């Protein structure tokens, strides 16, 4: 079974073949992909990161006007499309 984040030691042989130019093209692609996963491996969770004491909370008041304007835009768009479809229906009836 493949691990989500493989260990560097496990990829040493593949990396040696890749650097030496002996790897098959498909093997080279897979090795590069696995090596990027090794670089993206999350750090140990045992290490406690310091939390900032001056934590600023998001102000919900800033988001309200944006959500209201988006609701108004969507409702006006629906009304215009409905009006246009009604006119088209009246044209063909």
Tab-separated table of N, CA and C in Angstrom:
chain	number	residue	atom	x	y	z
A	1	UNK	N	0.843	-1.170	0.000
A	1	UNK	CA	0.000	0.000	0.000
A	1	UNK	C	0.895	1.242	0.000
A	2	UNK	N	0.504	2.250	-0.744
A	2	UNK	CA	1.266	3.489	-0.818
A	2	UNK	C	0.898	4.395	0.343
A	3	UNK	N	1.898	5.069	0.869
A	3	UNK	CA	1.660	6.022	1.936
A	3	UNK	C	1.310	7.370	1.321
A	4	UNK	N	0.593	8.179	2.090
A	4	UNK	CA	0.248	9.506	1.596
A	4	UNK	C	1.500	10.356	1.436
A	5	UNK	N	2.421	10.237	2.377
A	5	UNK	CA	3.676	10.964	2.320
A	5	UNK	C	4.808	9.963	2.506
A	6	UNK	N	5.423	9.494	1.415
A	6	UNK	CA	6.488	8.496	1.534
A	6	UNK	C	7.729	9.090	2.190
A	7	UNK	N	8.520	8.220	2.794
A	7	UNK	CA	9.752	8.645	3.463
A	7	UNK	C	10.870	8.801	2.443
A	8	UNK	N	11.793	9.702	2.722
A	8	UNK	CA	12.906	9.973	1.821
A	8	UNK	C	13.784	8.741	1.648
A	9	UNK	N	13.971	7.946	2.723
A	9	UNK	CA	14.830	6.770	2.644
A	9	UNK	C	14.273	5.752	1.653
A	10	UNK	N	12.959	5.645	1.580
A	10	UNK	CA	12.331	4.676	0.692
A	10	UNK	C	12.528	5.055	-0.777
A	11	UNK	N	12.718	6.324	-1.030
A	11	UNK	CA	12.853	6.796	-2.405
A	11	UNK	C	14.307	6.968	-2.835
A	12	UNK	N	15.249	6.592	-1.975
A	12	UNK	CA	16.664	6.822	-2.279
A	12	UNK	C	17.093	6.075	-3.541
A	13	UNK	N	16.690	4.813	-3.696
A	13	UNK	CA	17.074	4.027	-4.873
A	13	UNK	C	16.473	4.624	-6.139
A	14	UNK	N	15.196	4.995	-6.066
A	14	UNK	CA	14.544	5.595	-7.233
A	14	UNK	C	15.175	6.938	-7.588
A	15	UNK	N	15.517	7.703	-6.566
A	15	UNK	CA	16.131	9.005	-6.799
A	15	UNK	C	17.510	8.845	-7.435
A	16	UNK	N	18.257	7.815	-7.018
A	16	UNK	CA	19.573	7.556	-7.600
A	16	UNK	C	19.448	7.201	-9.074
A	17	UNK	N	18.457	6.371	-9.400
A	17	UNK	CA	18.235	6.008	-10.804
A	17	UNK	C	17.803	7.218	-11.621
A	18	UNK	N	16.987	8.076	-11.012
A	18	UNK	CA	16.515	9.273	-11.714
A	18	UNK	C	17.679	10.220	-12.004
A	19	UNK	N	18.529	10.441	-11.010
A	19	UNK	CA	19.666	11.343	-11.197
A	19	UNK	C	20.697	10.762	-12.152
A	20	UNK	N	20.810	9.432	-12.181
A	20	UNK	CA	21.764	8.791	-13.076
A	20	UNK	C	21.279	8.693	-14.505
A	21	UNK	N	20.007	8.956	-14.739
A	21	UNK	CA	19.444	8.893	-16.079
A	21	UNK	C	19.065	7.489	-16.504
A	22	UNK	N	19.034	6.536	-15.562
A	22	UNK	CA	18.698	5.152	-15.883
A	22	UNK	C	17.210	4.862	-15.752
A	23	UNK	N	16.426	5.827	-15.313
A	23	UNK	CA	15.010	5.594	-15.049
A	23	UNK	C	14.210	5.623	-16.348
A	24	UNK	N	13.197	4.773	-16.401
A	24	UNK	CA	12.231	4.758	-17.493
A	24	UNK	C	11.447	6.070	-17.416
A	25	UNK	N	10.964	6.633	-18.536
A	25	UNK	CA	10.244	7.916	-18.486
A	25	UNK	C	9.054	7.912	-17.520
A	26	UNK	N	8.290	6.817	-17.510
A	26	UNK	CA	7.154	6.749	-16.588
A	26	UNK	C	7.644	6.686	-15.143
A	27	UNK	N	8.704	5.929	-14.928
A	27	UNK	CA	9.281	5.831	-13.587
A	27	UNK	C	9.816	7.187	-13.138
A	28	UNK	N	10.377	7.953	-14.061
A	28	UNK	CA	10.894	9.281	-13.730
A	28	UNK	C	9.769	10.213	-13.308
A	29	UNK	N	8.656	10.141	-14.012
A	29	UNK	CA	7.510	10.995	-13.671
A	29	UNK	C	6.986	10.645	-12.288
A	30	UNK	N	6.827	9.353	-12.022
A	30	UNK	CA	6.302	8.915	-10.727
A	30	UNK	C	7.274	9.271	-9.611
A	31	UNK	N	8.573	9.107	-9.858
A	31	UNK	CA	9.571	9.438	-8.834
A	31	UNK	C	9.541	10.926	-8.523
A	32	UNK	N	9.444	11.761	-9.544
A	32	UNK	CA	9.366	13.212	-9.301
A	32	UNK	C	8.120	13.560	-8.502
A	33	UNK	N	6.997	12.905	-8.827
A	33	UNK	CA	5.757	13.156	-8.103
A	33	UNK	C	5.907	12.760	-6.632
A	34	UNK	N	6.515	11.601	-6.379
A	34	UNK	CA	6.706	11.156	-5.002
A	34	UNK	C	7.686	12.054	-4.256
A	35	UNK	N	8.704	12.542	-4.946
A	35	UNK	CA	9.662	13.436	-4.297
A	35	UNK	C	9.014	14.759	-3.911
A	36	UNK	N	8.075	15.245	-4.717
A	36	UNK	CA	7.374	16.469	-4.325
A	36	UNK	C	6.485	16.212	-3.125
A	37	UNK	N	5.914	15.004	-3.022
A	37	UNK	CA	5.115	14.679	-1.841
A	37	UNK	C	5.991	14.626	-0.601
A	38	UNK	N	7.228	14.152	-0.746
A	38	UNK	CA	8.144	14.114	0.397
A	38	UNK	C	8.433	15.533	0.856
A	39	UNK	N	8.604	16.450	-0.099
A	39	UNK	CA	8.892	17.837	0.261
A	39	UNK	C	7.692	18.498	0.922
A	40	UNK	N	6.471	18.044	0.582
A	40	UNK	CA	5.263	18.636	1.144
A	40	UNK	C	4.828	17.975	2.443
A	41	UNK	N	5.591	17.007	2.921
A	41	UNK	CA	5.202	16.249	4.111
A	41	UNK	C	5.010	17.182	5.300
A	42	UNK	N	3.889	17.037	6.002
A	42	UNK	CA	3.656	17.908	7.155
A	42	UNK	C	4.658	17.604	8.262
A	43	UNK	N	4.970	18.616	9.026
A	43	UNK	CA	5.918	18.444	10.117
A	43	UNK	C	5.270	17.638	11.234
A	44	UNK	N	6.091	17.179	12.157
A	44	UNK	CA	5.574	16.402	13.281
A	44	UNK	C	4.566	17.228	14.057
A	45	UNK	N	3.508	16.558	14.489
A	45	UNK	CA	2.470	17.259	15.226
A	45	UNK	C	2.816	17.398	16.700
A	46	UNK	N	3.931	16.792	17.132
A	46	UNK	CA	4.334	16.881	18.525
A	46	UNK	C	4.832	18.276	18.870
A	47	UNK	N	5.314	18.986	17.879
A	47	UNK	CA	5.848	20.321	18.112
A	47	UNK	C	4.680	21.286	18.238
A	48	UNK	N	4.639	21.975	19.369
A	48	UNK	CA	3.572	22.947	19.587
A	48	UNK	C	3.994	24.282	19.005
A	49	UNK	N	3.165	24.809	18.147
A	49	UNK	CA	3.446	26.112	17.570
A	49	UNK	C	2.892	27.182	18.496
A	50	UNK	N	3.613	28.260	18.656
A	50	UNK	CA	3.094	29.323	19.518
A	50	UNK	C	1.884	29.977	18.862
A	51	UNK	N	0.863	30.168	19.655
A	51	UNK	CA	-0.341	30.798	19.133
A	51	UNK	C	-0.252	32.297	19.390
A	52	UNK	N	-0.640	33.089	18.428
A	52	UNK	CA	-0.585	34.537	18.639
A	52	UNK	C	-1.620	34.955	19.676
A	53	UNK	N	-1.180	35.802	20.594
A	53	UNK	CA	-2.086	36.220	21.660
A	53	UNK	C	-3.018	37.327	21.194
A	54	UNK	N	-2.595	38.094	20.232
A	54	UNK	CA	-3.434	39.168	19.704
A	54	UNK	C	-4.181	38.661	18.487
A	55	UNK	N	-5.103	37.755	18.729
A	55	UNK	CA	-5.873	37.162	17.636
A	55	UNK	C	-7.016	38.096	17.272
A	56	UNK	N	-6.999	38.546	16.025
A	56	UNK	CA	-8.063	39.432	15.567
A	56	UNK	C	-9.154	38.604	14.913
A	57	UNK	N	-10.373	38.789	15.373
A	57	UNK	CA	-11.493	38.063	14.800
A	57	UNK	C	-12.029	38.829	13.599
A	58	UNK	N	-12.568	38.077	12.657
A	58	UNK	CA	-13.162	38.717	11.487
A	58	UNK	C	-14.435	39.439	11.901
A	59	UNK	N	-14.634	40.551	11.301
A	59	UNK	CA	-15.836	41.312	11.570
A	59	UNK	C	-16.905	40.878	10.583
A	60	UNK	N	-17.996	40.320	11.097
A	60	UNK	CA	-19.067	39.838	10.233
A	60	UNK	C	-19.811	40.982	9.548
A	61	UNK	N	-19.712	42.186	10.099
A	61	UNK	CA	-20.408	43.318	9.498
A	61	UNK	C	-19.841	43.653	8.127
A	62	UNK	N	-18.554	43.374	7.913
A	62	UNK	CA	-17.941	43.650	6.616
A	62	UNK	C	-18.480	42.720	5.541
A	63	UNK	N	-18.862	41.511	5.906
A	63	UNK	CA	-19.325	40.536	4.929
A	63	UNK	C	-20.810	40.694	4.607
A	64	UNK	N	-21.577	41.316	5.483
A	64	UNK	CA	-23.015	41.438	5.259
A	64	UNK	C	-23.356	42.244	4.005
A	65	UNK	N	-22.802	43.425	3.786
A	65	UNK	CA	-23.159	44.167	2.571
A	65	UNK	C	-22.795	43.412	1.299
A	66	UNK	N	-21.706	42.693	1.322
A	66	UNK	CA	-21.314	41.936	0.141
A	66	UNK	C	-22.322	40.827	-0.129
A	67	UNK	N	-22.772	40.134	0.908
A	67	UNK	CA	-23.731	39.056	0.700
A	67	UNK	C	-25.089	39.613	0.284
A	68	UNK	N	-25.469	40.758	0.817
A	68	UNK	CA	-26.748	41.367	0.443
A	68	UNK	C	-26.710	41.810	-1.015
A	69	UNK	N	-25.608	42.416	-1.432
A	69	UNK	CA	-25.522	42.852	-2.825
A	69	UNK	C	-25.504	41.661	-3.776
A	70	UNK	N	-24.861	40.577	-3.370
A	70	UNK	CA	-24.863	39.400	-4.249
A	70	UNK	C	-26.257	38.794	-4.332
A	71	UNK	N	-27.015	38.807	-3.236
A	71	UNK	CA	-28.391	38.296	-3.260
A	71	UNK	C	-29.255	39.169	-4.158
A	72	UNK	N	-29.076	40.479	-4.079
A	72	UNK	CA	-29.855	41.391	-4.921
A	72	UNK	C	-29.513	41.179	-6.393
A	73	UNK	N	-28.230	41.018	-6.706
A	73	UNK	CA	-27.827	40.790	-8.095
A	73	UNK	C	-28.413	39.493	-8.632
A	74	UNK	N	-28.387	38.446	-7.833
A	74	UNK	CA	-28.928	37.157	-8.277
A	74	UNK	C	-30.428	37.248	-8.485
A	75	UNK	N	-31.129	37.889	-7.550
A	75	UNK	CA	-32.583	37.982	-7.692
A	75	UNK	C	-32.966	38.840	-8.898
A	76	UNK	N	-32.243	39.922	-9.160
A	76	UNK	CA	-32.536	40.739	-10.335
A	76	UNK	C	-32.250	39.973	-11.623
A	77	UNK	N	-31.195	39.175	-11.621
A	77	UNK	CA	-30.883	38.357	-12.793
A	77	UNK	C	-31.992	37.353	-13.055
A	78	UNK	N	-32.494	36.723	-11.997
A	78	UNK	CA	-33.588	35.759	-12.146
A	78	UNK	C	-34.836	36.457	-12.664
A	79	UNK	N	-35.125	37.662	-12.167
A	79	UNK	CA	-36.300	38.399	-12.634
A	79	UNK	C	-36.179	38.773	-14.109
A	80	UNK	N	-35.011	39.225	-14.531
A	80	UNK	CA	-34.813	39.610	-15.929
A	80	UNK	C	-34.944	38.395	-16.837
A	81	UNK	N	-34.348	37.274	-16.429
A	81	UNK	CA	-34.451	36.057	-17.242
A	81	UNK	C	-35.892	35.573	-17.294
A	82	UNK	N	-36.595	35.633	-16.166
A	82	UNK	CA	-38.007	35.238	-16.148
A	82	UNK	C	-38.860	36.135	-17.028
A	83	UNK	N	-38.608	37.438	-16.985
A	83	UNK	CA	-39.343	38.379	-17.827
A	83	UNK	C	-39.092	38.086	-19.303
A	84	UNK	N	-37.817	37.833	-19.650
A	84	UNK	CA	-37.480	37.548	-21.043
A	84	UNK	C	-38.126	36.244	-21.500
A	85	UNK	N	-38.110	35.222	-20.659
A	85	UNK	CA	-38.750	33.953	-21.023
A	85	UNK	C	-40.261	34.117	-21.167
A	86	UNK	N	-40.862	34.956	-20.327
A	86	UNK	CA	-42.295	35.229	-20.442
A	86	UNK	C	-42.633	35.919	-21.747
A	87	UNK	N	-41.809	36.879	-22.147
A	87	UNK	CA	-42.038	37.570	-23.420
A	87	UNK	C	-41.878	36.615	-24.594
A	88	UNK	N	-40.893	35.720	-24.520
A	88	UNK	CA	-40.697	34.744	-25.591
A	88	UNK	C	-41.880	33.790	-25.655
A	89	UNK	N	-42.390	33.388	-24.491
A	89	UNK	CA	-43.551	32.491	-24.466
A	89	UNK	C	-44.773	33.186	-25.048
A	90	UNK	N	-44.961	34.470	-24.759
A	90	UNK	CA	-46.097	35.212	-25.306
A	90	UNK	C	-45.948	35.392	-26.811
A	91	UNK	N	-44.733	35.492	-27.297
A	91	UNK	CA	-44.481	35.662	-28.717
A	91	UNK	C	-44.916	34.424	-29.498
A	92	UNK	N	-44.663	33.245	-28.956
A	92	UNK	CA	-44.989	32.008	-29.656
A	92	UNK	C	-46.408	31.520	-29.394
A	93	UNK	N	-47.141	32.139	-28.493
A	93	UNK	CA	-48.508	31.666	-28.225
A	93	UNK	C	-49.543	32.355	-29.072
